[in-house]
Amino acid sequence: MSNGIDYEKVLNPAQLSAVMTIEGPVLVIAGAGSGKTRTLVYRLARLVETGVSPENILLLTFTRKAAGEMLERAAGLADERCRHVPGGTFHSLAYRVLRENANLLDYKDTFSILDRSDMEEVIQSLVRDMQIDKGSIRFPKRGTLASILSKSANLQVDVEDLIPEEYSQFLEYIPEMKRLSRLYGVYKKDNQLMDYDDLILHLRKLLSENEALRDRLSQQHRYIMVDEYQDTNGIQADIVKWLAHSHHNIMVVGDDSQSIYSFRGANYKNMFDFPKLFSETKTIKLEENYRSTQPILTFTNALMDQAEERYTKCLFTKRANGELPTVVDTMTEPEQALYICRSIKEQIDRGRSMKDMAVLFRAGYHSFELEVELARQGIPFIKYGGFKFMESAHIKDLLAHLRVVANRDDTISWGRILRLVKKIGPGKSQAIIEWMKRNRSHPWQVAEWPEARKGDDGLKGLAELMRELSAPKNKPDKSVERAIEYYEPILRERFDDFPRRRKDLDQMISMAGRYRKLGPFLDDLVMEPPNSSADLESGSSRDRLTLSTVHSAKGLEWSTVYIIWVMEGYFPSSKAYSNPDATEEERRMMYVAATRAKDLLVLCYPSQESPRSWQLAEMAYRSGLSSFIQALPDHVLAYDSPGAPRKRRSIQWAKKEPRPKRPVVKHPSGLLPGDRVKHPAFGQGVISKFKDQEKVEVLFRDVGRKMLHLGYTSLEKI
């Protein structure tokens, strides 16, 4: 037990206010690098120090790792009991509540959780069963279908309402997709499966419909804290409302300027709606930044000053000196890669370490040219964003053998492991699964399938493995070890790079060793999957450059940050042009990327490159430097070019050098995408795109998106 923390000494006034406000609803608007985590940690310590039982506190974060680190820090500050505070993600909370109350949903407590690739496999099998016309080449692929169903669930919008708004190219298939949505729900229930979206949907359902459970959970969690509230969706906001309904002791922390996950249903407007849920809300702003230099913050403040809707905040720091963020026109993509490599080597010559540097980009494919050049020059790097470790075939093969032991109704995993047995294809595997379901067979009875041939040892070997894995006192790490032993001959036969893949499998043994039961280990892998095998390496200290998408970089920081492809059509993405909300999110992504930098921020764009797949009508956007950057005042940036004389980038040098203008291809009407226009009936709007020579899509301020025929309408350019 500590002798008490001197909170006034270790916290700034805004942080202190958040920590000391124990009762009632609190909204903390925490700018990037403003000590958000520190504030949460000290508030945890403060609650326990004042006598609140750890079991009556709930900490909700977006990764279990983040919650664990906060609880460890709080325990080190104040009281060992802080480690016993329930902490984790919305999904892990839902998982715990649903396991204990599965019967209320007509589920067994052994249900399995589908990860994204399993979800896609289920959808693909349902599409085959639906026998959609083979000539339908435009019918969405499994990944797109999964995205549609997931977004429909997260946004609480019916498929038929979502498709016209976001997937209009598939309008003709709305009936088929409505049917697919129904079949998918039935399949999950019949096979005791839930996907990620089901976890929070079912938790919300239980809280809203079961008064006894709602009151019990609200009384159990009398002090609630939610991190990254800007990334919650409507379902999660409802869960927060129900959990706090009996006491209103709820503090949410977030930054509306860092909301970049709308593709998975996140709604930054939850930040603005929180005071409506809890009318007595106290709002606190954390604006002092402890990460970046003032020139970097001046740039990011100016960037967000352009935003349409935001909580007004102005980040400041005591680190007044520093170099201006620099915009570099590299002319071409190969030169952009060469420039980054040269600059990194210069940084190393000045004594900086590569692990203190990162290159960020809007989309994973933006770094391909750079990756080739880094490899050519022998600069080691690790890339985040894109590759998903848990979606690798060898990992899914291994885990499927374990999942059927935890849930014998998991037909997806059964299909996967049966197809790995010699002489068993899709037809036979389906027949075996149906036979086992009819007879309620145990996993180790798979070899008793009546149509098994004599002398076929494949099913016998699998049955023997199932018997061993099903032993009641098996430890998870021993089960993984035994499954690897069975799977290794298959691994060697299936993959030429089996030595590397075998190392990945070995990492699973050490992970499983942290658990006492197999079920929680498998479920945690689905709910908190590592992004790559590197994530499994504990304490890796290799000195290498980080390449990352902006989404994967959120929450991290580096001394030096390079942002590449800071160019119209790339950042912001051309896909955002017709949607003002999407454009605003692109701006927030730029803000997130820039606020990762502590000491040096460099923004690169190859002005002579053009987007590779745009339609002719969209050529107007080939205007070089990102419009987000062009709109900023001159004094917040410096401009450079690899071919220009070397100058020291400092706060004194801020003159913008002229950029050559590229020719723009106009539509025959004389109008361009992006032009502001006025319509006699619809009012003012912006041209988003031309469909052909005669039709134009305009986004009107008051009436939304309209497709107009130029021969029958009057548009006046403003």
mmCIF file of N, CA, C and O in Angstrom, residues 321-368:
data_model
loop_
_atom_site.group_PDB
_atom_site.id
_atom_site.type_symbol
_atom_site.label_atom_id
_atom_site.label_comp_id
_atom_site.label_asym_id
_atom_site.label_seq_id
_atom_site.Cartn_x
_atom_site.Cartn_y
_atom_site.Cartn_z
ATOM 1 N N ASN A 321 11.494 24.842 -29.270
ATOM 2 C CA ASN A 321 12.404 24.818 -30.414
ATOM 3 C C ASN A 321 12.156 23.581 -31.275
ATOM 4 O O ASN A 321 11.461 22.663 -30.889
ATOM 5 N N GLY A 322 12.768 23.575 -32.454
ATOM 6 C CA GLY A 322 12.622 22.429 -33.341
ATOM 7 C C GLY A 322 12.495 22.861 -34.782
ATOM 8 O O GLY A 322 12.277 24.034 -35.088
ATOM 9 N N GLU A 323 12.657 21.899 -35.659
ATOM 10 C CA GLU A 323 12.597 22.182 -37.093
ATOM 11 C C GLU A 323 11.157 22.172 -37.584
ATOM 12 O O GLU A 323 10.316 21.412 -37.091
ATOM 13 N N LEU A 324 10.897 23.014 -38.562
ATOM 14 C CA LEU A 324 9.577 23.014 -39.189
ATOM 15 C C LEU A 324 9.338 21.695 -39.903
ATOM 16 O O LEU A 324 10.267 21.121 -40.483
ATOM 17 N N PRO A 325 8.111 21.210 -39.898
ATOM 18 C CA PRO A 325 7.789 20.086 -40.781
ATOM 19 C C PRO A 325 8.125 20.469 -42.219
ATOM 20 O O PRO A 325 7.888 21.611 -42.637
ATOM 21 N N THR A 326 8.700 19.541 -42.972
ATOM 22 C CA THR A 326 9.192 19.849 -44.313
ATOM 23 C C THR A 326 8.433 19.071 -45.368
ATOM 24 O O THR A 326 8.238 17.860 -45.241
ATOM 25 N N VAL A 327 7.988 19.767 -46.406
ATOM 26 C CA VAL A 327 7.347 19.142 -47.557
ATOM 27 C C VAL A 327 8.400 18.975 -48.652
ATOM 28 O O VAL A 327 9.082 19.932 -49.019
ATOM 29 N N VAL A 328 8.545 17.746 -49.162
ATOM 30 C CA VAL A 328 9.576 17.455 -50.157
ATOM 31 C C VAL A 328 8.927 16.946 -51.435
ATOM 32 O O VAL A 328 8.226 15.932 -51.421
ATOM 33 N N ASP A 329 9.147 17.659 -52.535
ATOM 34 C CA ASP A 329 8.697 17.210 -53.852
ATOM 35 C C ASP A 329 9.816 16.369 -54.462
ATOM 36 O O ASP A 329 10.846 16.890 -54.863
ATOM 37 N N THR A 330 9.595 15.041 -54.525
ATOM 38 C CA THR A 330 10.636 14.146 -55.048
ATOM 39 C C THR A 330 10.496 13.916 -56.547
ATOM 40 O O THR A 330 11.253 13.144 -57.133
ATOM 41 N N MET A 331 9.513 14.503 -57.163
ATOM 42 C CA MET A 331 9.237 14.437 -58.601
ATOM 43 C C MET A 331 8.683 13.071 -59.043
ATOM 44 O O MET A 331 7.627 12.987 -59.637
ATOM 45 N N THR A 332 9.416 11.971 -58.758
ATOM 46 C CA THR A 332 8.968 10.649 -59.195
ATOM 47 C C THR A 332 8.915 9.689 -58.012
ATOM 48 O O THR A 332 9.506 9.938 -56.961
ATOM 49 N N GLU A 333 8.238 8.554 -58.215
ATOM 50 C CA GLU A 333 8.143 7.554 -57.150
ATOM 51 C C GLU A 333 9.499 6.920 -56.829
ATOM 52 O O GLU A 333 9.851 6.772 -55.653
ATOM 53 N N PRO A 334 10.310 6.526 -57.846
ATOM 54 C CA PRO A 334 11.645 5.995 -57.516
ATOM 55 C C PRO A 334 12.491 7.003 -56.741
ATOM 56 O O PRO A 334 13.211 6.626 -55.813
ATOM 57 N N GLU A 335 12.387 8.291 -57.103
ATOM 58 C CA GLU A 335 13.148 9.313 -56.380
ATOM 59 C C GLU A 335 12.639 9.468 -54.945
ATOM 60 O O GLU A 335 13.403 9.776 -54.040
ATOM 61 N N GLN A 336 11.348 9.254 -54.755
ATOM 62 C CA GLN A 336 10.794 9.315 -53.403
ATOM 63 C C GLN A 336 11.441 8.233 -52.534
ATOM 64 O O GLN A 336 11.850 8.479 -51.394
ATOM 65 N N ALA A 337 11.540 7.006 -53.082
ATOM 66 C CA ALA A 337 12.157 5.904 -52.345
ATOM 67 C C ALA A 337 13.636 6.192 -52.069
ATOM 68 O O ALA A 337 14.133 5.951 -50.964
ATOM 69 N N LEU A 338 14.341 6.716 -53.084
ATOM 70 C CA LEU A 338 15.768 7.037 -52.910
ATOM 71 C C LEU A 338 15.956 8.131 -51.866
ATOM 72 O O LEU A 338 16.888 8.077 -51.052
ATOM 73 N N TYR A 339 15.076 9.137 -51.889
ATOM 74 C CA TYR A 339 15.175 10.235 -50.932
ATOM 75 C C TYR A 339 15.021 9.718 -49.499
ATOM 76 O O TYR A 339 15.776 10.101 -48.609
ATOM 77 N N ILE A 340 14.023 8.848 -49.287
ATOM 78 C CA ILE A 340 13.798 8.298 -47.950
ATOM 79 C C ILE A 340 15.046 7.536 -47.483
ATOM 80 O O ILE A 340 15.505 7.704 -46.344
ATOM 81 N N CYS A 341 15.611 6.714 -48.368
ATOM 82 C CA CYS A 341 16.801 5.929 -47.999
ATOM 83 C C CYS A 341 17.979 6.843 -47.656
ATOM 84 O O CYS A 341 18.683 6.617 -46.662
ATOM 85 N N ARG A 342 18.187 7.868 -48.471
ATOM 86 C CA ARG A 342 19.296 8.805 -48.203
ATOM 87 C C ARG A 342 19.083 9.512 -46.866
ATOM 88 O O ARG A 342 19.995 9.648 -46.063
ATOM 89 N N SER A 343 17.851 9.971 -46.628
ATOM 90 C CA SER A 343 17.560 10.716 -45.415
ATOM 91 C C SER A 343 17.737 9.846 -44.171
ATOM 92 O O SER A 343 18.256 10.301 -43.155
ATOM 93 N N ILE A 344 17.323 8.585 -44.279
ATOM 94 C CA ILE A 344 17.474 7.666 -43.147
ATOM 95 C C ILE A 344 18.954 7.483 -42.818
ATOM 96 O O ILE A 344 19.358 7.501 -41.646
ATOM 97 N N LYS A 345 19.774 7.312 -43.852
ATOM 98 C CA LYS A 345 21.216 7.139 -43.627
ATOM 99 C C LYS A 345 21.827 8.395 -43.000
ATOM 100 O O LYS A 345 22.715 8.302 -42.140
ATOM 101 N N GLU A 346 21.323 9.557 -43.410
ATOM 102 C CA GLU A 346 21.803 10.812 -42.803
ATOM 103 C C GLU A 346 21.443 10.853 -41.317
ATOM 104 O O GLU A 346 22.247 11.274 -40.479
ATOM 105 N N GLN A 347 20.212 10.432 -41.005
ATOM 106 C CA GLN A 347 19.784 10.414 -39.602
ATOM 107 C C GLN A 347 20.664 9.473 -38.772
ATOM 108 O O GLN A 347 21.035 9.788 -37.632
ATOM 109 N N ILE A 348 20.994 8.320 -39.350
ATOM 110 C CA ILE A 348 21.853 7.358 -38.649
ATOM 111 C C ILE A 348 23.238 7.957 -38.417
ATOM 112 O O ILE A 348 23.831 7.803 -37.338
ATOM 113 N N ASP A 349 23.753 8.678 -39.439
ATOM 114 C CA ASP A 349 25.067 9.328 -39.293
ATOM 115 C C ASP A 349 25.060 10.359 -38.166
ATOM 116 O O ASP A 349 26.096 10.631 -37.559
ATOM 117 N N ARG A 350 23.872 10.936 -37.880
ATOM 118 C CA ARG A 350 23.763 11.925 -36.801
ATOM 119 C C ARG A 350 23.538 11.267 -35.433
ATOM 120 O O ARG A 350 23.326 11.958 -34.436
ATOM 121 N N GLY A 351 23.542 9.923 -35.425
ATOM 122 C CA GLY A 351 23.431 9.227 -34.152
ATOM 123 C C GLY A 351 22.054 8.709 -33.812
ATOM 124 O O GLY A 351 21.843 8.168 -32.726
ATOM 125 N N ARG A 352 21.089 8.879 -34.735
ATOM 126 C CA ARG A 352 19.746 8.368 -34.466
ATOM 127 C C ARG A 352 19.666 6.882 -34.805
ATOM 128 O O ARG A 352 20.333 6.404 -35.715
ATOM 129 N N SER A 353 18.808 6.179 -34.094
ATOM 130 C CA SER A 353 18.626 4.748 -34.317
ATOM 131 C C SER A 353 17.471 4.521 -35.290
ATOM 132 O O SER A 353 16.506 5.288 -35.316
ATOM 133 N N MET A 354 17.564 3.445 -36.088
ATOM 134 C CA MET A 354 16.505 3.172 -37.057
ATOM 135 C C MET A 354 15.175 2.864 -36.380
ATOM 136 O O MET A 354 14.112 3.146 -36.939
ATOM 137 N N LYS A 355 15.218 2.277 -35.189
ATOM 138 C CA LYS A 355 13.950 1.956 -34.531
ATOM 139 C C LYS A 355 13.240 3.209 -34.023
ATOM 140 O O LYS A 355 12.089 3.128 -33.593
ATOM 141 N N ASP A 356 13.912 4.375 -34.113
ATOM 142 C CA ASP A 356 13.282 5.648 -33.769
ATOM 143 C C ASP A 356 12.708 6.356 -34.987
ATOM 144 O O ASP A 356 12.339 7.525 -34.918
ATOM 145 N N MET A 357 12.649 5.629 -36.133
ATOM 146 C CA MET A 357 12.157 6.233 -37.378
ATOM 147 C C MET A 357 11.035 5.391 -37.970
ATOM 148 O O MET A 357 11.027 4.171 -37.813
ATOM 149 N N ALA A 358 10.105 6.054 -38.636
ATOM 150 C CA ALA A 358 8.999 5.341 -39.279
ATOM 151 C C ALA A 358 8.610 6.038 -40.566
ATOM 152 O O ALA A 358 8.721 7.264 -40.686
ATOM 153 N N VAL A 359 8.164 5.243 -41.530
ATOM 154 C CA VAL A 359 7.579 5.764 -42.776
ATOM 155 C C VAL A 359 6.108 5.361 -42.770
ATOM 156 O O VAL A 359 5.784 4.173 -42.660
ATOM 157 N N LEU A 360 5.224 6.344 -42.854
ATOM 158 C CA LEU A 360 3.787 6.094 -42.795
ATOM 159 C C LEU A 360 3.145 6.376 -44.149
ATOM 160 O O LEU A 360 3.625 7.217 -44.918
ATOM 161 N N PHE A 361 2.040 5.697 -44.422
ATOM 162 C CA PHE A 361 1.359 5.851 -45.709
ATOM 163 C C PHE A 361 -0.119 5.541 -45.537
ATOM 164 O O PHE A 361 -0.534 4.865 -44.585
ATOM 165 N N ARG A 362 -0.912 6.029 -46.484
ATOM 166 C CA ARG A 362 -2.368 5.904 -46.417
ATOM 167 C C ARG A 362 -2.834 4.474 -46.667
ATOM 168 O O ARG A 362 -3.777 4.001 -46.039
ATOM 169 N N ALA A 363 -2.188 3.758 -47.610
ATOM 170 C CA ALA A 363 -2.600 2.394 -47.958
ATOM 171 C C ALA A 363 -1.368 1.509 -48.101
ATOM 172 O O ALA A 363 -0.284 1.981 -48.471
ATOM 173 N N GLY A 364 -1.529 0.222 -47.824
ATOM 174 C CA GLY A 364 -0.403 -0.697 -47.792
ATOM 175 C C GLY A 364 0.418 -0.733 -49.071
ATOM 176 O O GLY A 364 1.645 -0.836 -49.033
ATOM 177 N N TYR A 365 -0.250 -0.628 -50.248
ATOM 178 C CA TYR A 365 0.489 -0.749 -51.505
ATOM 179 C C TYR A 365 1.348 0.481 -51.807
ATOM 180 O O TYR A 365 2.210 0.443 -52.684
ATOM 181 N N HIS A 366 1.138 1.581 -51.090
ATOM 182 C CA HIS A 366 1.924 2.796 -51.329
ATOM 183 C C HIS A 366 3.408 2.608 -51.031
ATOM 184 O O HIS A 366 4.226 3.396 -51.497
ATOM 185 N N SER A 367 3.758 1.581 -50.264
ATOM 186 C CA SER A 367 5.165 1.422 -49.855
ATOM 187 C C SER A 367 5.936 0.426 -50.709
ATOM 188 O O SER A 367 7.116 0.176 -50.455
ATOM 189 N N PHE A 368 5.306 -0.170 -51.729
ATOM 190 C CA PHE A 368 5.969 -1.253 -52.463
ATOM 191 C C PHE A 368 7.297 -0.818 -53.085
ATOM 192 O O PHE A 368 8.310 -1.507 -52.967
#
